[in-house]
PDB file of C-alpha atoms in Angstrom:
ATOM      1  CA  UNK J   1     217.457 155.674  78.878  1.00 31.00           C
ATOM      2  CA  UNK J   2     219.702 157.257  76.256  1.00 38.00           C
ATOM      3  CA  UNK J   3     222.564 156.217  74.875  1.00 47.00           C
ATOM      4  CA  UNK J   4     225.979 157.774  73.487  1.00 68.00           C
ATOM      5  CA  UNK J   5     225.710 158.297  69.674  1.00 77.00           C
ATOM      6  CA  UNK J   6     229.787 156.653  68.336  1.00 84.00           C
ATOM      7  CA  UNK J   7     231.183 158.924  66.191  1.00 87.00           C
ATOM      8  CA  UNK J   8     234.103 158.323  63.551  1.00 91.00           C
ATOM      9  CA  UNK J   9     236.653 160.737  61.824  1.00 92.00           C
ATOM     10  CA  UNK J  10     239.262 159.962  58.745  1.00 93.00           C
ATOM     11  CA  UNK J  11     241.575 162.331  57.355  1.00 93.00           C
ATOM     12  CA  UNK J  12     244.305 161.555  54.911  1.00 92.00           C
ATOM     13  CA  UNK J  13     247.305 164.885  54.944  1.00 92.00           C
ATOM     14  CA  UNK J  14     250.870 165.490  53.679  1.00 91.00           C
ATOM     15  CA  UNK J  15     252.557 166.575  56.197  1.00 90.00           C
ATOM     16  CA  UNK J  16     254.016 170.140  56.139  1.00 89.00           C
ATOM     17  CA  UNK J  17     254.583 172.948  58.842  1.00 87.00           C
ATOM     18  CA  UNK J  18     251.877 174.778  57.005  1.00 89.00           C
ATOM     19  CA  UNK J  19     249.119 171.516  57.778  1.00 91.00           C
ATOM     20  CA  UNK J  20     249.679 170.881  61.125  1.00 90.00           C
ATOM     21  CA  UNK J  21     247.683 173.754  62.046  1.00 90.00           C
ATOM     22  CA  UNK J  22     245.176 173.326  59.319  1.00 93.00           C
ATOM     23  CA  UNK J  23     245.150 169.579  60.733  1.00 93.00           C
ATOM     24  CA  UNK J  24     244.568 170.928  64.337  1.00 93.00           C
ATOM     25  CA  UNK J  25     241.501 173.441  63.386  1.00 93.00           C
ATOM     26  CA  UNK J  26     240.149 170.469  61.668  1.00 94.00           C
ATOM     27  CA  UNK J  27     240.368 167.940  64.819  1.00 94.00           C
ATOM     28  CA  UNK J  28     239.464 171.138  66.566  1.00 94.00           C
ATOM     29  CA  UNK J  29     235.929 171.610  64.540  1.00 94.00           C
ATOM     30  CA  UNK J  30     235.204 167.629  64.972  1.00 91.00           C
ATOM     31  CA  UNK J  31     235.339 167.109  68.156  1.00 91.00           C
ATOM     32  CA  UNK J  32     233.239 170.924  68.897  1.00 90.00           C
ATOM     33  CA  UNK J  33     230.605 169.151  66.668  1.00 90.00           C
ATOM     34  CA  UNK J  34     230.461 166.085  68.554  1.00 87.00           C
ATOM     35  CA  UNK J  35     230.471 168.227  71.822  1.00 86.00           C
ATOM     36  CA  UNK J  36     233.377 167.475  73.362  1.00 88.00           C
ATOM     37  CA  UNK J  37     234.446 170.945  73.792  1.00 87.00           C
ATOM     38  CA  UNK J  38     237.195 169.765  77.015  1.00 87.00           C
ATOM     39  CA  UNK J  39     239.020 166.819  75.149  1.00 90.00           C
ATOM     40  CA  UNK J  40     240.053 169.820  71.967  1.00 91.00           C
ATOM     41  CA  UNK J  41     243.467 170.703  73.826  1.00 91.00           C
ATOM     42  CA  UNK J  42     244.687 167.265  74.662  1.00 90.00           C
ATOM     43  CA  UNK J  43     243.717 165.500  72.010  1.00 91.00           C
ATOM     44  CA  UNK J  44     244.391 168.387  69.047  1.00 91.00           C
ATOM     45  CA  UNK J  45     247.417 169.139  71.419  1.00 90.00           C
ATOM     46  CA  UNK J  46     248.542 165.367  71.654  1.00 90.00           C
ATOM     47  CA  UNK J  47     248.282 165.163  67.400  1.00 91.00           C
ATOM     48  CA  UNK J  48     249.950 168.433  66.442  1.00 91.00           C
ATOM     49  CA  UNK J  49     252.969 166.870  68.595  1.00 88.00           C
ATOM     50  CA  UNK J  50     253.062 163.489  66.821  1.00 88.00           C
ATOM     51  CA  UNK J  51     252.913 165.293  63.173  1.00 89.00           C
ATOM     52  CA  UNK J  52     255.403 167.790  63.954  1.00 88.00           C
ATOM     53  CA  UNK J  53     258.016 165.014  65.084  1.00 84.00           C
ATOM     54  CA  UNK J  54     256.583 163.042  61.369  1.00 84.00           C
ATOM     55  CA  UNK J  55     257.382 166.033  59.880  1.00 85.00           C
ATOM     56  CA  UNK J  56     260.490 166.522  61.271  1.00 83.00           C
ATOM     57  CA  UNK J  57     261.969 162.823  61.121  1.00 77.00           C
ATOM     58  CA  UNK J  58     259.723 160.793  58.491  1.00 77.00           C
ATOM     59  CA  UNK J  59     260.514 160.925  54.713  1.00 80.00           C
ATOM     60  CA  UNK J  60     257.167 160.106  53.141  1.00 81.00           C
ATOM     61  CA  UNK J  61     254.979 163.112  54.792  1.00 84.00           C
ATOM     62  CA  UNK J  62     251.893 161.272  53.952  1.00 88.00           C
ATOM     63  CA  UNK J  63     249.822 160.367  57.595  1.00 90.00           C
ATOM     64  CA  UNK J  64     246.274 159.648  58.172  1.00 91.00           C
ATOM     65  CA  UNK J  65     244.479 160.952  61.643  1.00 93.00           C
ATOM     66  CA  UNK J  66     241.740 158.772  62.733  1.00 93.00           C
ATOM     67  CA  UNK J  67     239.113 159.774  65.791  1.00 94.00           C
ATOM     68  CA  UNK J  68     236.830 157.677  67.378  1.00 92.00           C
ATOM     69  CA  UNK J  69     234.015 158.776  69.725  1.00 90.00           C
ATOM     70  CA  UNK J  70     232.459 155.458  71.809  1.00 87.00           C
ATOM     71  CA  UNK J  71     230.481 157.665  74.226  1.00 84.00           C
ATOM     72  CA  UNK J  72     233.361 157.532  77.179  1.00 85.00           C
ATOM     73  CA  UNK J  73     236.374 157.771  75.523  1.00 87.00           C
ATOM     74  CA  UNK J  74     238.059 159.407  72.400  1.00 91.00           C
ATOM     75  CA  UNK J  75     240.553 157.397  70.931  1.00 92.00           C
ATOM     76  CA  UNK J  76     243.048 158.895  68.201  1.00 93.00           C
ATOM     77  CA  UNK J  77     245.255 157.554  66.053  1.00 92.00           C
ATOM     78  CA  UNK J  78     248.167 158.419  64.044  1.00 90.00           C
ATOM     79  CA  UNK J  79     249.121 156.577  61.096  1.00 87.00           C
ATOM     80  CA  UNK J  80     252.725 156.874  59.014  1.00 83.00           C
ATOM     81  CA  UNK J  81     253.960 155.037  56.315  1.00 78.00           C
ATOM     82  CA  UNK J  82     258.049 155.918  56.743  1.00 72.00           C
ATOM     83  CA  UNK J  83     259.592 152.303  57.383  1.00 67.00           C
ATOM     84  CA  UNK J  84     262.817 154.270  59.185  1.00 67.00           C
ATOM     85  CA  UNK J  85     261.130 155.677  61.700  1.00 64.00           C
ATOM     86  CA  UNK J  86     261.405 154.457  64.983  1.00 65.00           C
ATOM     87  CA  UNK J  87     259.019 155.669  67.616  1.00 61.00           C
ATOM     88  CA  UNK J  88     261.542 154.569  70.861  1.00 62.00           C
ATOM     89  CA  UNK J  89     264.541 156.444  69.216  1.00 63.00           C
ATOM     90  CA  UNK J  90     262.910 159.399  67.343  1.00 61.00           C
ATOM     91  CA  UNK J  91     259.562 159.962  68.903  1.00 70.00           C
ATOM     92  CA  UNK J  92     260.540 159.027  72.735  1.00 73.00           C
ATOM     93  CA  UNK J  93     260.406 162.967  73.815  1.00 77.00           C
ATOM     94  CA  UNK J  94     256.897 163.060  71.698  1.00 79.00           C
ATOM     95  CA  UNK J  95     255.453 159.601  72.879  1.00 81.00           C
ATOM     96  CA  UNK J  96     256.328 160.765  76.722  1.00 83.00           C
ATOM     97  CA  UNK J  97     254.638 163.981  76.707  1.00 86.00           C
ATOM     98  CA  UNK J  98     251.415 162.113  75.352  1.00 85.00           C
ATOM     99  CA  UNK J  99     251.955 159.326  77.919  1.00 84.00           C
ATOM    100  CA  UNK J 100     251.681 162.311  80.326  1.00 86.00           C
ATOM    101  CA  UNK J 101     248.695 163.870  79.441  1.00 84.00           C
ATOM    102  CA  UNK J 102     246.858 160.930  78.131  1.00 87.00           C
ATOM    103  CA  UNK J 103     244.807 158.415  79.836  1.00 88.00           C
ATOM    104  CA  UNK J 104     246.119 155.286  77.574  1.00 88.00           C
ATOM    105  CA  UNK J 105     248.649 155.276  74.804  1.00 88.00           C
ATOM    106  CA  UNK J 106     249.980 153.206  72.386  1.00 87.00           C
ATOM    107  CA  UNK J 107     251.981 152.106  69.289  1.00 85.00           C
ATOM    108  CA  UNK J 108     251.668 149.252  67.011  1.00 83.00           C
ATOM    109  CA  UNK J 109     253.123 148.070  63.476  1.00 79.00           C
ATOM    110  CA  UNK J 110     250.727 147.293  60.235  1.00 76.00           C
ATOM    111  CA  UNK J 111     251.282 144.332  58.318  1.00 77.00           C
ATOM    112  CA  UNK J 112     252.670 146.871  55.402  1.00 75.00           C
ATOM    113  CA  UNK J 113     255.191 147.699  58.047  1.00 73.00           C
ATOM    114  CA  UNK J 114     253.622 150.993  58.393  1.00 78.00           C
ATOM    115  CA  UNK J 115     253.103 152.455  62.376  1.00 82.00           C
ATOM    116  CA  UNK J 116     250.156 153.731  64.366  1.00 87.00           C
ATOM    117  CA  UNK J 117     250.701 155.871  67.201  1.00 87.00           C
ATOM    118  CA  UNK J 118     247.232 156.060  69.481  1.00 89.00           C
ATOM    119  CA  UNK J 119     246.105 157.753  72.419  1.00 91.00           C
ATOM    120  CA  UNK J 120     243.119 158.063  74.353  1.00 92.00           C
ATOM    121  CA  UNK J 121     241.044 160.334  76.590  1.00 90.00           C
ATOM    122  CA  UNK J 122     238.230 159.997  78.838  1.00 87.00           C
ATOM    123  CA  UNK J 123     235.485 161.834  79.037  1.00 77.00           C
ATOM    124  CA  UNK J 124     235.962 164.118  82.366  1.00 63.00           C
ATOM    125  CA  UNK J 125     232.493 164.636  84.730  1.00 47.00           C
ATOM    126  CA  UNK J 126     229.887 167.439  82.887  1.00 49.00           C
ATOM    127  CA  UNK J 127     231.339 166.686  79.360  1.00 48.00           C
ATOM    128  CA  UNK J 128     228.363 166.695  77.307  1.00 54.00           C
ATOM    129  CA  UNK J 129     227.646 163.653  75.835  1.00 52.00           C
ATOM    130  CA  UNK J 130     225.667 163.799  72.522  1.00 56.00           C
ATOM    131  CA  UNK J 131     222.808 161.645  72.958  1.00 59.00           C
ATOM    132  CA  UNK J 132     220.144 159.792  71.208  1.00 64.00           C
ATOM    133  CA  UNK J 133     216.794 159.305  72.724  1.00 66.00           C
ATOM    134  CA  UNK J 134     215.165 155.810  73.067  1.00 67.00           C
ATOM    135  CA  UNK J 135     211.744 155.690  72.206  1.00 67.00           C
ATOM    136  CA  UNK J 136     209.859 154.997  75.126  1.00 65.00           C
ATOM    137  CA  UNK J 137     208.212 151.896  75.902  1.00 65.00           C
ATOM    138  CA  UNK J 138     204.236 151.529  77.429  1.00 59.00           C
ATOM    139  CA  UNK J 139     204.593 151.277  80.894  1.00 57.00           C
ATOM    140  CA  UNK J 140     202.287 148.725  83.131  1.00 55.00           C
ATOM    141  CA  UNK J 141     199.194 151.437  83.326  1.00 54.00           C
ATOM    142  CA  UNK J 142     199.717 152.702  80.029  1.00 55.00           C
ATOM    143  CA  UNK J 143     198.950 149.016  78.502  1.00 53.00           C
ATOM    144  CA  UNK J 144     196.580 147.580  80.632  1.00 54.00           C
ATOM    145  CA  UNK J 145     193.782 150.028  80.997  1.00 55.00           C
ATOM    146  CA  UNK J 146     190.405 148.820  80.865  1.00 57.00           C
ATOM    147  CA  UNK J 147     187.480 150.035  78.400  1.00 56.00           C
ATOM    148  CA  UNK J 148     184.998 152.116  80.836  1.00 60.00           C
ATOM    149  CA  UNK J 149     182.232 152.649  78.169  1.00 60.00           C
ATOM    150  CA  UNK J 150     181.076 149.586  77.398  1.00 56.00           C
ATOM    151  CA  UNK J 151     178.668 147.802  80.574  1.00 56.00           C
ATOM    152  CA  UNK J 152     180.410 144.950  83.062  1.00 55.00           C
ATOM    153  CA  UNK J 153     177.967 142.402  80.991  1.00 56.00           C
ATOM    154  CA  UNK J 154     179.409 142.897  77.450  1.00 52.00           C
ATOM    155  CA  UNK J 155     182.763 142.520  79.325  1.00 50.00           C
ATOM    156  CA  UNK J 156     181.507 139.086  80.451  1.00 53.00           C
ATOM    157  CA  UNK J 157     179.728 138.006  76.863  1.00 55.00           C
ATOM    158  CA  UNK J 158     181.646 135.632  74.579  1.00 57.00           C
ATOM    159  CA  UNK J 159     182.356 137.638  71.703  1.00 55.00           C
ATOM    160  CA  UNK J 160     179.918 137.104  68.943  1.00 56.00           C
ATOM    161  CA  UNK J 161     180.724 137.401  64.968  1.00 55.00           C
ATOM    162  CA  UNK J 162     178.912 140.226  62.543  1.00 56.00           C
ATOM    163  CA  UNK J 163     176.421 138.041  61.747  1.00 56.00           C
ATOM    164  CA  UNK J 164     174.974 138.047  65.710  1.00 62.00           C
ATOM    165  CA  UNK J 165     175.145 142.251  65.856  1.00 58.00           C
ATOM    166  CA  UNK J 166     172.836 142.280  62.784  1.00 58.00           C
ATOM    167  CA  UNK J 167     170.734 139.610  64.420  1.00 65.00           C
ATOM    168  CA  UNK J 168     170.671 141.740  67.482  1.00 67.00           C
ATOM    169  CA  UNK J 169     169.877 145.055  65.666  1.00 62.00           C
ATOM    170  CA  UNK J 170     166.796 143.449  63.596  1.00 60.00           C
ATOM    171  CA  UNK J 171     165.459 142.227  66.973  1.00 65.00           C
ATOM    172  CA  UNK J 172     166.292 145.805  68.660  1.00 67.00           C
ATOM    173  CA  UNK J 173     164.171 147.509  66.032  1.00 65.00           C
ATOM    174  CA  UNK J 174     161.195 144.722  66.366  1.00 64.00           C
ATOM    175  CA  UNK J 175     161.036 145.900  69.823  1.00 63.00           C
TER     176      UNK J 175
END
């Protein structure tokens, strides 16, 4: 069996009109790397969206974008540090176009009063998983199979110690 490889992204950006393209090549290149060639337009899609409307509302620019990869589903997650902002007054057109075209959703508040915005997709049927192989493990015939050169009678003969098989090859050679 082989099992899904979890893969994590960080990236710290000052938000500008300028990086919110750079910021969606980047996403772009991750998630082609990880093989998840059908999740690039909703979820680079989904994050140009939330930092335009950070770029447009927030006062501190700074944002970190955070992917995770668990094999079925890529989470991302947004990350501003402007204490005015509210998502349900100045993100609600934003946060509803990601409710549409994601398959869970999110926002939550940091203890430094900071908020993430997240939003996850699902891996859709013949998306390419990157996997890891298992090594494999003896099977039943593989680890029982039985020595065929040595006779039926030295199967059946207590096992004797180094001293006997010199004992035995003196009296061999008497013979």
């Amino acid at each position: 069996m082989k099992t899904a490889v979890p893969c994590y992204y960080h990236l710290d950006v000052e938000v500008s009109p300028e990086r919110v393209g750079q910021v969606r090549r980047i996403l772009a290149a991750h998630l082609r790397f990880w093989d998840l060639e059908d999740l690039v337009e909703p979820v680079c899609g989904g994050a140009e969206m939330l930092l335009k409307a950070i770029d447009e509302h927030a006062r501190d620019k700074h944002t970190s974008i955070e992917m995770w990869w668990t094999g079925q589903h890529l989470i991302t997650a947004v990350g501003e540090n402007n204490h005015d902002l509210r998502p349900d007054q100045d993100l609600r057109s934003c946060l509803a176009r990601i409710a549409a075209t994601s398959d869970g959703w999110g926002c939550c508040a940091s203890e430094t009063g900071s908020k993430v915005i997240w939003f996850s997709q699902r891996a859709r049927a013949g998306v390419r998983v990157p996997l890891v192989p298992r090594a494999p493990e003896p099977t039943l015939r593989e680890g029982l199979k039985t020595p065929r050169a040595m006779p039926v009678a030295a199967l059946a003969s207590p096992p004797s110690g180094p001293e006997d098989v010199l004992e035995e090859a003196v009296l061999e050679e008497a013979r």
